[in-house]
Amino acid sequence: MNNQLPNEAAMKKQIMKWVGLLALVIGQGSVPVWAKDAAIYTAVFSKTAVSGYDTVAYFTEGKPVKGDPAITANYQGAEWRFANTANRDKFSAQPDKYAPQYGGYCAWAVSQGNTASADPQRWTIVKDKLYLNYDEAVQKKWEVNIPDFIQQADKNWPKVLE
């Protein structure tokens, strides 16, 4: 019989996952992500990227547009939704061009060495790349020095997923 106690760090990680799930269940909305194996952020109990928003529309329409659940593509283990088949086809031809940076996790959080979910309404395109942020307050922090935050996030990605 093994009488060893579980690793304290592993216990904390598991507790934080449950706390995040509990917060989501009781209606707190978007919660930080503490441990995520997937390279693409999807909400708890979902495989839909970017909360179902059409990532091509950010580039073509200059705004977030909800995707149609009937018009999808699969990429890196997630389902991506699109407002029309033309956008789906553009994405399928060049997913790296249209997928948000850092797998759709909050770009500012990644720059800080963490991961957090992102709000599709909080976005920026810089040098033809889409970046998402957690909320309005975080987006304001992000906007203070976007080039430096991108540089730091690039250094941290994808190590922050570990």
CSV table of C-alpha atoms in Angstrom, one decimal:
chain,number,residue,atom,x,y,z
A,1,MET,CA,0.0,0.0,0.0
A,2,ASN,CA,1.3,3.4,-1.0
A,3,ASN,CA,0.9,6.1,1.7
A,4,GLN,CA,2.4,8.9,-0.3
A,5,LEU,CA,0.4,12.2,-0.5
A,6,PRO,CA,-0.2,13.6,-3.9
A,7,ASN,CA,2.2,16.2,-5.2
A,8,GLU,CA,1.1,19.6,-3.7
A,9,ALA,CA,1.5,21.4,-7.0
A,10,ALA,CA,-0.6,18.8,-8.8
A,11,MET,CA,-3.3,19.1,-6.1
A,12,LYS,CA,-3.4,22.9,-6.5
A,13,LYS,CA,-3.6,22.7,-10.3
A,14,GLN,CA,-6.6,20.3,-10.0
A,15,ILE,CA,-8.3,22.5,-7.4
A,16,MET,CA,-7.9,25.5,-9.6
A,17,LYS,CA,-9.5,23.6,-12.5
A,18,TRP,CA,-12.5,22.8,-10.4
A,19,VAL,CA,-12.7,26.4,-9.1
A,20,GLY,CA,-12.7,27.6,-12.7
A,21,LEU,CA,-15.4,25.1,-13.7
A,22,LEU,CA,-17.5,26.0,-10.6
A,23,ALA,CA,-17.2,29.7,-11.5
A,24,LEU,CA,-18.4,29.0,-15.1
A,25,VAL,CA,-21.3,26.9,-13.9
A,26,ILE,CA,-22.6,29.5,-11.5
A,27,GLY,CA,-22.6,32.1,-14.3
A,28,GLN,CA,-19.4,34.0,-14.0
A,29,GLY,CA,-18.9,33.7,-17.7
A,30,SER,CA,-15.4,33.6,-19.1
A,31,VAL,CA,-12.8,32.3,-16.6
A,32,PRO,CA,-9.0,32.1,-16.7
A,33,VAL,CA,-7.5,28.9,-17.9
A,34,TRP,CA,-5.0,27.3,-15.6
A,35,ALA,CA,-4.1,24.2,-17.4
A,36,LYS,CA,-5.0,23.5,-21.0
A,37,ASP,CA,-3.4,20.9,-23.2
A,38,ALA,CA,-5.1,22.1,-26.4
A,39,ALA,CA,-3.3,24.5,-28.6
A,40,ILE,CA,-6.6,26.1,-29.4
A,41,TYR,CA,-8.7,27.6,-26.6
A,42,THR,CA,-12.3,26.3,-26.4
A,43,ALA,CA,-14.7,26.8,-23.5
A,44,VAL,CA,-15.3,24.1,-21.0
A,45,PHE,CA,-17.4,21.3,-22.5
A,46,SER,CA,-16.9,22.8,-26.0
A,47,LYS,CA,-14.7,22.1,-29.0
A,48,THR,CA,-15.7,25.4,-30.7
A,49,ALA,CA,-12.9,27.9,-31.3
A,50,VAL,CA,-13.4,31.7,-30.7
A,51,SER,CA,-16.8,31.1,-29.1
A,52,GLY,CA,-18.2,30.4,-32.5
A,53,TYR,CA,-17.1,33.7,-34.2
A,54,ASP,CA,-16.0,33.8,-37.8
A,55,THR,CA,-12.3,34.6,-37.7
A,56,VAL,CA,-12.1,35.6,-41.3
A,57,ALA,CA,-14.8,38.3,-40.8
A,58,TYR,CA,-12.4,40.2,-38.5
A,59,PHE,CA,-10.3,40.7,-41.6
A,60,THR,CA,-12.9,41.1,-44.3
A,61,GLU,CA,-15.6,43.0,-42.4
A,62,GLY,CA,-13.5,44.6,-39.7
A,63,LYS,CA,-15.7,43.3,-36.9
A,64,PRO,CA,-16.7,40.2,-35.0
A,65,VAL,CA,-19.4,38.2,-36.7
A,66,LYS,CA,-21.0,35.0,-35.3
A,67,GLY,CA,-20.4,31.9,-37.4
A,68,ASP,CA,-23.2,29.6,-38.5
A,69,PRO,CA,-23.1,26.2,-36.8
A,70,ALA,CA,-23.8,24.6,-40.2
A,71,ILE,CA,-20.7,26.1,-41.8
A,72,THR,CA,-17.6,24.8,-40.2
A,73,ALA,CA,-14.1,23.6,-40.6
A,74,ASN,CA,-11.9,21.5,-38.3
A,75,TYR,CA,-8.4,22.8,-37.4
A,76,GLN,CA,-6.1,21.7,-34.7
A,77,GLY,CA,-8.7,19.7,-32.9
A,78,ALA,CA,-11.3,22.5,-32.7
A,79,GLU,CA,-14.4,23.4,-34.7
A,80,TRP,CA,-14.3,26.8,-36.4
A,81,ARG,CA,-17.6,28.4,-37.5
A,82,PHE,CA,-18.1,30.8,-40.4
A,83,ALA,CA,-20.8,33.3,-41.5
A,84,ASN,CA,-20.6,32.0,-45.1
A,85,THR,CA,-18.9,29.3,-47.2
A,86,ALA,CA,-16.5,31.9,-48.8
A,87,ASN,CA,-15.0,32.6,-45.4
A,88,ARG,CA,-14.8,28.9,-44.5
A,89,ASP,CA,-13.0,28.3,-47.8
A,90,LYS,CA,-10.5,31.2,-47.1
A,91,PHE,CA,-9.8,29.8,-43.7
A,92,SER,CA,-9.4,26.3,-45.0
A,93,ALA,CA,-6.9,27.4,-47.6
A,94,GLN,CA,-4.9,29.5,-45.0
A,95,PRO,CA,-5.8,28.7,-41.4
A,96,ASP,CA,-2.6,30.2,-40.0
A,97,LYS,CA,-3.5,33.5,-41.6
A,98,TYR,CA,-6.9,33.7,-40.1
A,99,ALA,CA,-6.7,31.8,-36.8
A,100,PRO,CA,-6.0,34.1,-33.8
A,101,GLN,CA,-2.5,34.2,-32.4
A,102,TYR,CA,-1.7,32.0,-29.4
A,103,GLY,CA,-4.6,29.7,-30.1
A,104,GLY,CA,-7.2,32.2,-29.3
A,105,TYR,CA,-6.1,32.6,-25.7
A,106,CYS,CA,-5.8,36.2,-24.3
A,107,ALA,CA,-2.8,37.7,-26.0
A,108,TRP,CA,-2.0,39.9,-23.0
A,109,ALA,CA,-2.1,36.9,-20.6
A,110,VAL,CA,0.3,35.0,-22.8
A,111,SER,CA,2.6,38.0,-22.8
A,112,GLN,CA,2.6,37.7,-19.0
A,113,GLY,CA,3.4,34.0,-19.1
A,114,ASN,CA,-0.2,32.8,-18.4
A,115,THR,CA,-3.2,31.7,-20.3
A,116,ALA,CA,-6.7,33.0,-20.0
A,117,SER,CA,-9.9,32.8,-22.1
A,118,ALA,CA,-10.6,35.6,-24.6
A,119,ASP,CA,-13.7,37.6,-25.5
A,120,PRO,CA,-14.2,37.7,-29.3
A,121,GLN,CA,-15.5,41.3,-28.9
A,122,ARG,CA,-12.0,42.3,-27.6
A,123,TRP,CA,-9.7,42.1,-30.6
A,124,THR,CA,-6.9,43.7,-32.5
A,125,ILE,CA,-5.3,43.1,-35.9
A,126,VAL,CA,-1.6,43.9,-36.0
A,127,LYS,CA,0.4,43.3,-39.1
A,128,ASP,CA,-2.3,41.0,-40.5
A,129,LYS,CA,-2.5,38.9,-37.3
A,130,LEU,CA,-5.6,38.6,-35.1
A,131,TYR,CA,-5.1,39.0,-31.3
A,132,LEU,CA,-7.9,38.5,-28.7
A,133,ASN,CA,-8.0,39.8,-25.2
A,134,TYR,CA,-9.8,38.6,-22.0
A,135,ASP,CA,-12.0,41.7,-21.5
A,136,GLU,CA,-12.1,45.5,-21.9
A,137,ALA,CA,-9.8,46.2,-19.0
A,138,VAL,CA,-7.2,43.8,-20.2
A,139,GLN,CA,-7.5,45.1,-23.7
A,140,LYS,CA,-6.7,48.6,-22.4
A,141,LYS,CA,-3.5,47.2,-20.8
A,142,TRP,CA,-2.7,45.4,-24.1
A,143,GLU,CA,-3.1,48.7,-26.0
A,144,VAL,CA,-0.5,50.5,-23.9
A,145,ASN,CA,2.4,48.7,-25.6
A,146,ILE,CA,1.2,46.2,-28.2
A,147,PRO,CA,4.6,45.7,-29.9
A,148,ASP,CA,6.4,44.7,-26.7
A,149,PHE,CA,3.5,42.5,-25.5
A,150,ILE,CA,3.5,40.7,-28.9
A,151,GLN,CA,7.3,40.2,-28.6
A,152,GLN,CA,7.0,38.8,-25.1
A,153,ALA,CA,4.0,36.6,-25.9
A,154,ASP,CA,5.9,35.2,-28.9
A,155,LYS,CA,8.7,34.2,-26.5
A,156,ASN,CA,6.2,32.6,-24.1
A,157,TRP,CA,4.1,30.7,-26.7
A,158,PRO,CA,3.5,27.7,-26.6
A,159,LYS,CA,5.4,27.1,-23.3
A,160,VAL,CA,2.5,28.6,-21.4
A,161,LEU,CA,0.4,25.6,-22.3
A,162,GLU,CA,2.6,23.3,-20.2
